CSV table of C-alpha atoms and ligand atoms in Angstrom, one decimal:
chain,number,residue,atom,x,y,z
K,1,MET,CA,0.0,0.0,0.0
K,2,SER,CA,1.4,3.4,-0.9
K,3,GLU,CA,2.1,5.9,1.8
K,4,THR,CA,-0.2,8.9,1.8
K,5,ARG,CA,1.4,12.3,2.5
K,6,PRO,CA,-0.8,15.2,3.5
K,7,GLY,CA,-1.2,17.7,0.6
K,8,VAL,CA,-0.8,21.4,0.9
K,9,GLU,CA,-4.5,21.8,1.5
K,10,ASN,CA,-4.5,19.3,4.4
K,11,VAL,CA,-1.6,21.1,6.0
K,12,ALA,CA,-3.4,24.5,5.7
K,13,ALA,CA,-6.6,22.8,7.1
K,14,ASN,CA,-4.8,21.4,10.1
K,15,ALA,CA,-2.9,24.6,10.8
K,16,SER,CA,-6.1,26.7,10.4
K,17,ARG,CA,-8.0,24.4,12.8
K,18,GLU,CA,-5.4,24.8,15.5
K,19,ALA,CA,-5.0,28.5,15.0
K,20,PHE,CA,-8.8,29.1,15.1
K,21,ALA,CA,-9.2,27.0,18.2
K,22,ALA,CA,-6.4,28.9,19.9
K,23,TRP,CA,-8.0,32.2,18.9
K,24,ILE,CA,-11.3,31.1,20.6
K,25,ASP,CA,-9.5,29.8,23.6
K,26,SER,CA,-7.8,33.1,24.2
K,27,ALA,CA,-11.2,34.9,24.5
K,28,PRO,CA,-13.3,33.6,27.4
K,29,ASP,CA,-16.2,35.8,26.4
K,30,GLY,CA,-16.1,34.4,22.9
K,31,ARG,CA,-15.4,35.6,19.4
K,32,LEU,CA,-17.8,36.7,16.7
K,33,PHE,CA,-17.4,35.0,13.3
K,34,GLY,CA,-20.0,36.1,10.8
K,35,GLN,CA,-23.2,36.0,13.0
K,36,VAL,CA,-22.0,33.2,15.1
K,37,ILE,CA,-20.6,33.7,18.6
K,38,VAL,CA,-18.2,31.0,19.5
K,39,ARG,CA,-17.2,30.4,23.2
K,40,PRO,CA,-15.1,27.9,25.0
K,41,ALA,CA,-17.4,25.5,26.8
K,42,SER,CA,-17.0,24.1,30.3
K,43,PRO,CA,-15.3,21.7,31.1
K,44,ALA,CA,-14.0,21.4,27.5
K,45,GLY,CA,-15.1,22.0,23.9
K,46,TYR,CA,-16.9,24.9,22.3
K,47,SER,CA,-20.4,26.4,22.1
K,48,LEU,CA,-21.8,28.0,19.0
K,49,ARG,CA,-24.9,30.2,18.8
K,50,HIS,CA,-26.4,33.0,16.8
K,51,GLU,CA,-25.0,36.3,18.2
K,52,ASP,CA,-28.5,37.5,19.1
K,53,ASP,CA,-29.0,34.4,21.2
K,54,ALA,CA,-25.8,34.8,23.2
K,55,GLU,CA,-27.8,35.0,26.5
K,56,ALA,CA,-30.9,33.0,25.4
K,57,GLU,CA,-32.0,30.0,27.5
K,58,ASP,CA,-34.6,28.2,25.4
K,59,LEU,CA,-32.4,27.1,22.5
K,60,GLU,CA,-32.5,23.8,20.6
K,61,VAL,CA,-29.2,22.2,21.6
K,62,SER,CA,-27.3,19.8,19.4
K,63,GLU,CA,-24.0,18.0,20.0
K,64,ASP,CA,-23.6,17.1,16.4
K,65,PRO,CA,-21.5,19.6,14.4
K,66,ARG,CA,-23.3,18.5,11.2
K,67,ALA,CA,-26.5,20.0,12.6
K,68,ALA,CA,-24.9,23.3,11.3
K,69,ARG,CA,-25.6,22.1,7.8
K,70,GLU,CA,-29.4,22.3,8.2
K,71,ILE,CA,-29.2,25.5,10.3
K,72,ALA,CA,-27.2,27.2,7.5
K,73,LYS,CA,-29.6,26.1,4.8
K,74,LEU,CA,-32.7,28.2,5.3
K,75,THR,CA,-33.6,31.7,6.6
K,76,GLU,CA,-35.9,32.3,9.6
K,77,GLY,CA,-38.7,32.6,7.0
K,78,GLY,CA,-37.8,29.3,5.3
K,79,GLU,CA,-36.1,30.7,2.2
K,80,TYR,CA,-33.0,29.0,0.8
K,81,ARG,CA,-29.8,30.9,1.6
K,82,PRO,CA,-27.6,30.9,-1.6
K,83,LEU,CA,-25.0,33.0,0.1
K,84,LYS,CA,-24.0,31.7,3.5
K,85,SER,CA,-22.3,35.0,4.4
K,86,SER,CA,-25.6,37.0,4.1
K,87,PRO,CA,-26.7,38.4,7.5
K,88,ASN,CA,-29.8,36.2,7.5
K,89,LEU,CA,-28.7,33.2,9.6
K,90,ARG,CA,-31.6,31.9,11.6
K,91,ARG,CA,-31.7,31.9,15.4
K,92,GLY,CA,-32.9,29.5,18.1
K,93,TRP,CA,-30.1,26.9,18.2
K,94,GLU,CA,-26.9,26.0,20.0
K,95,ILE,CA,-24.2,23.6,18.9
K,96,VAL,CA,-21.9,22.2,21.5
K,97,VAL,CA,-18.9,20.3,20.2
K,98,PRO,CA,-16.1,18.5,22.2
K,99,ASP,CA,-13.1,19.7,20.3
K,100,ALA,CA,-11.5,21.8,17.6
K,101,ARG,CA,-12.3,19.3,14.9
K,102,GLY,CA,-16.0,19.5,15.7
K,103,LEU,CA,-15.8,23.3,15.9
K,104,VAL,CA,-14.3,23.6,12.4
K,105,THR,CA,-16.7,21.1,11.0
K,106,ALA,CA,-19.6,23.2,12.2
K,107,MET,CA,-18.0,26.5,11.1
K,108,ASN,CA,-17.4,25.1,7.6
K,109,TYR,CA,-21.1,24.4,7.2
K,110,LEU,CA,-22.0,27.8,8.5
K,111,TYR,CA,-19.3,29.7,6.6
K,112,PRO,CA,-17.8,27.4,3.9
K,113,ALA,CA,-14.0,27.9,3.7
K,114,GLY,CA,-14.3,30.8,6.2
K,115,VAL,CA,-11.8,29.3,8.8
K,116,VAL,CA,-9.1,28.5,6.3
K,117,HIS,CA,-9.4,31.8,4.6
K,118,TRP,CA,-9.3,33.6,8.0
K,119,TYR,CA,-6.1,31.7,8.8
K,120,LEU,CA,-4.4,32.3,5.4
K,121,HIS,CA,-5.3,36.0,5.6
K,122,ARG,CA,-3.8,36.3,9.1
K,123,GLU,CA,-0.7,34.6,7.8
K,124,GLY,CA,-0.5,37.0,4.8
K,125,ARG,CA,-0.8,34.0,2.5
K,126,LEU,CA,-4.4,34.4,1.1
K,127,GLU,CA,-4.3,34.7,-2.6
K,128,LEU,CA,-6.6,37.4,-4.0
K,129,THR,CA,-8.2,37.4,-7.5
K,130,SER,CA,-9.4,40.7,-8.9
K,131,PHE,CA,-12.7,41.2,-10.7
K,132,ARG,CA,-11.0,41.5,-14.1
K,133,GLU,CA,-9.0,38.3,-13.5
K,134,ASN,CA,-12.2,36.5,-12.5
K,135,ALA,CA,-14.1,37.9,-15.4
K,136,ALA,CA,-11.4,36.8,-17.9
K,137,ARG,CA,-12.1,33.2,-16.8
K,138,GLN,CA,-15.9,33.3,-17.3
K,139,SER,CA,-17.6,31.7,-20.2
K,140,GLY,CA,-21.1,31.3,-21.6
K,141,ILE,CA,-23.7,33.8,-20.4
K,142,TYR,CA,-21.2,35.2,-17.8
K,143,LYS,CA,-18.6,36.2,-20.4
K,144,ARG,CA,-20.4,39.5,-20.8
K,145,ILE,CA,-19.2,40.7,-17.4
K,146,GLN,CA,-15.9,41.3,-19.1
K,147,ARG,CA,-17.4,44.4,-20.6
K,148,LEU,CA,-18.7,45.8,-17.3
K,149,SER,CA,-17.3,49.3,-16.8
K,150,ASP,CA,-15.1,50.1,-13.7
K,151,GLU,CA,-18.0,52.2,-12.4
K,152,GLY,CA,-20.3,49.3,-12.9
K,153,VAL,CA,-18.0,47.1,-10.9
K,154,GLN,CA,-17.8,49.6,-8.1
K,155,ASN,CA,-21.6,50.1,-7.9
K,156,ALA,CA,-22.2,46.4,-8.1
K,157,ALA,CA,-19.8,45.8,-5.2
K,158,ARG,CA,-21.4,48.5,-3.1
K,159,ALA,CA,-24.9,47.0,-3.8
K,160,CYS,CA,-23.8,43.4,-3.4
K,161,CYS,CA,-20.9,43.1,-0.9
K,162,GLU,CA,-21.3,45.7,1.9
K,163,ASP,CA,-22.1,44.5,5.4
K,164,ALA,CA,-25.8,45.1,5.1
K,165,VAL,CA,-26.0,42.2,2.6
K,166,CYS,CA,-22.8,40.2,3.1
K,167,LEU,CA,-20.7,39.9,6.2
K,168,LYS,CA,-17.4,39.0,4.5
K,169,LYS,CA,-14.6,41.5,4.3
K,170,THR,CA,-14.2,42.3,0.6
K,171,LEU,CA,-10.4,42.0,-0.2
K,172,TRP,CA,-10.4,41.9,-4.0
K,173,ASP,CA,-10.2,44.9,-6.3
K,174,VAL,CA,-11.4,45.8,-9.8
K,175,ASP,CA,-7.9,45.1,-11.1
K,176,GLU,CA,-4.3,45.5,-10.1
K,177,SER,CA,-4.3,49.3,-10.3
K,178,THR,CA,-8.0,50.0,-9.5
K,179,PRO,CA,-9.0,49.4,-5.8
K,180,LEU,CA,-12.6,48.9,-4.9
K,181,ASP,CA,-13.9,52.1,-3.4
K,182,ILE,CA,-16.5,50.6,-1.0
K,183,HIS,CA,-16.9,49.8,2.7
K,184,ARG,CA,-15.1,46.6,2.7
K,185,GLY,CA,-16.6,45.3,5.9
K,186,GLU,CA,-15.8,44.9,9.6
K,187,GLY,CA,-16.1,41.1,9.9
K,188,GLU,CA,-13.5,38.4,10.4
K,189,ILE,CA,-14.2,36.4,7.2
K,190,PRO,CA,-12.2,37.5,4.2
K,191,CYS,CA,-13.5,37.4,0.7
K,192,PRO,CA,-10.6,36.8,-1.7
K,193,GLU,CA,-12.5,36.7,-5.0
K,194,PRO,CA,-15.9,37.7,-6.5
K,195,CYS,CA,-18.3,34.8,-5.6
K,196,SER,CA,-20.9,33.3,-7.9
K,197,ILE,CA,-23.6,35.6,-6.5
K,198,PHE,CA,-21.5,38.6,-7.3
K,199,VAL,CA,-20.8,37.4,-10.8
K,200,SER,CA,-24.5,36.8,-11.4
K,201,PHE,CA,-25.3,40.3,-10.1
K,202,ALA,CA,-22.5,41.8,-12.2
K,203,ARG,CA,-24.1,40.2,-15.3
K,204,ARG,CA,-27.4,41.9,-14.5
K,205,VAL,CA,-25.6,45.3,-13.9
K,206,ARG,CA,-24.0,44.9,-17.3
K,207,LEU,CA,-27.4,44.4,-18.9
K,208,PHE,CA,-28.5,47.6,-17.1
K,209,GLU,CA,-25.5,49.4,-18.6
K,210,ARG,CA,-26.2,48.3,-22.1
K,211,GLU,CA,-29.9,49.5,-22.0
K,212,ASN,CA,-28.9,52.7,-20.3
K,213,ARG,CA,-26.9,53.7,-23.4
K,214,ARG,CA,-29.5,52.8,-26.0
K,215,ASP,CA,-33.0,52.6,-24.5
K,216,LEU,CA,-33.6,55.8,-22.5
K,217,ASP,CA,-37.1,57.2,-22.7
K,218,ALA,CA,-38.0,60.9,-23.0
K,219,ILE,CA,-37.3,61.5,-19.3
K,220,GLY,CA,-34.1,59.5,-19.4
K,221,LEU,CA,-35.2,56.3,-17.7
K,222,SER,CA,-34.3,52.9,-19.0
K,223,PRO,CA,-36.9,50.1,-19.4
K,224,SER,CA,-35.7,48.2,-16.3
K,225,GLU,CA,-35.6,51.4,-14.3
K,226,ARG,CA,-39.2,52.0,-15.2
K,227,GLU,CA,-40.1,48.4,-14.4
K,228,ASP,CA,-38.5,48.7,-10.9
K,229,LEU,CA,-40.2,52.0,-10.2
K,230,ALA,CA,-43.6,50.7,-11.2
K,231,ALA,CA,-43.1,47.5,-9.1
K,232,LEU,CA,-42.0,49.6,-6.1
K,233,VAL,CA,-44.9,52.0,-6.3
K,234,GLU,CA,-47.4,49.2,-6.8
K,235,ALA,CA,-46.1,47.2,-3.9
K,236,ALA,CA,-46.0,50.3,-1.6
K,237,SER,CA,-49.5,51.2,-2.5
K,238,MET,CA,-50.6,47.7,-1.3
K,239,GLY,CA,-48.7,48.3,1.9
K,240,GLU,CA,-46.4,45.3,1.1
K,241,VAL,CA,-42.9,45.9,-0.2
K,242,ARG,CA,-41.4,42.4,0.0
K,243,PHE,CA,-38.0,41.6,-1.5
K,244,ALA,CA,-37.7,38.9,-4.1
K,245,ARG,CA,-35.4,36.0,-3.3
K,246,GLU,CA,-31.8,36.8,-2.7
K,247,ALA,CA,-30.3,35.7,-6.0
K,248,GLU,CA,-33.3,36.6,-8.2
K,249,PHE,CA,-31.7,39.6,-9.8
K,250,GLU,CA,-34.1,39.5,-12.7
K,251,LYS,CA,-36.9,40.5,-10.3
K,252,PRO,CA,-37.5,44.3,-9.7
K,253,LEU,CA,-37.8,44.0,-5.9
K,254,ASN,CA,-34.5,42.2,-5.3
K,255,GLU,CA,-32.6,43.8,-2.4
K,256,ARG,CA,-29.3,44.1,-4.2
K,257,ARG,CA,-31.0,45.4,-7.3
K,258,MET,CA,-32.7,48.0,-5.2
K,259,ARG,CA,-29.4,49.0,-3.5
K,260,TYR,CA,-28.0,49.4,-7.0
K,261,ARG,CA,-30.9,51.7,-8.0
K,262,ARG,CA,-30.3,53.8,-4.9
K,263,LEU,CA,-26.8,54.4,-6.2
K,264,THR,CA,-27.7,55.0,-9.8
K,265,LEU,CA,-31.4,55.9,-10.2
K,266,VAL,CA,-32.1,58.0,-7.1
K,267,PRO,CA,-29.4,60.6,-7.9
K,268,LYS,CA,-30.8,60.8,-11.4
K,269,LEU,CA,-34.4,61.3,-10.2
K,270,ARG,CA,-33.3,63.9,-7.6
K,271,GLN,CA,-31.3,65.9,-10.2
K,272,ASP,CA,-34.3,65.9,-12.6
K,273,GLY,CA,-36.5,67.1,-9.8
R,1,SF4,S1,-18.1,38.7,-3.6
R,1,SF4,FE1,-19.2,40.1,-2.4
R,1,SF4,S2,-21.2,39.1,-2.0
R,1,SF4,FE2,-19.7,37.5,-2.7
R,1,SF4,S3,-18.9,36.7,-0.8
R,1,SF4,FE3,-17.5,38.3,-1.5
R,1,SF4,S4,-18.1,40.1,-0.4
R,1,SF4,FE4,-19.8,38.6,-0.3
């Protein structure tokens, strides 16, 4: 039988597990990672809870770190969570694990790759990929994000990546010489590269850019801007403005799409007024 040697990824996984556990051990009051507060448990092990449940007493307690998988899957309202770093983790649970291995297993379900990225970033070894590098690798319907303007990338990142909608710290830039001019985030989990949600949103913003140039009406609004305004007024008039699902960027009342409109449409409307 051939001897198996740990690969580079295993070495990083082992080192990150030890470093993460040591980081928690050095903070008796706990550490916040995303929306999860992690505390050393007595007499050994770790306790994980939603930060808003730090002092709650009526939680559903599990000793299986894999319970985190189900917890991470749906929002409080039962909607699928396509982006685990969105600030919509549900409450009402506690996971108690006996050791660092269980701790990292649970954290990897809650924030996939979060611990190893946290570790590599602390070590100064996290490799970053800019938007342009990422875009150059895209194919099919996503290839068109290669044509997104720098301003489009900036506004897409402000709408898609800031702490109100994603708790990762955005480390990537537009390209080597163009930094992202956004609030990069206060959290502990680094984001080294545009994720698939961002790429999908960037594709939508590129569609908006194209129609802006060619399809403006007499008052300077594009078809999708008119569509969004109409949907918003209609929903508000019924007293029920509810966001579309998180990754449904084709829907007018998507939260990130609305955040993008605040950056691009509201100034236009105010100026016209
Ligand atoms: S690209 Fe943006 S939305 Fe995606 S994980 Fe990174 S910071 Fe969050």
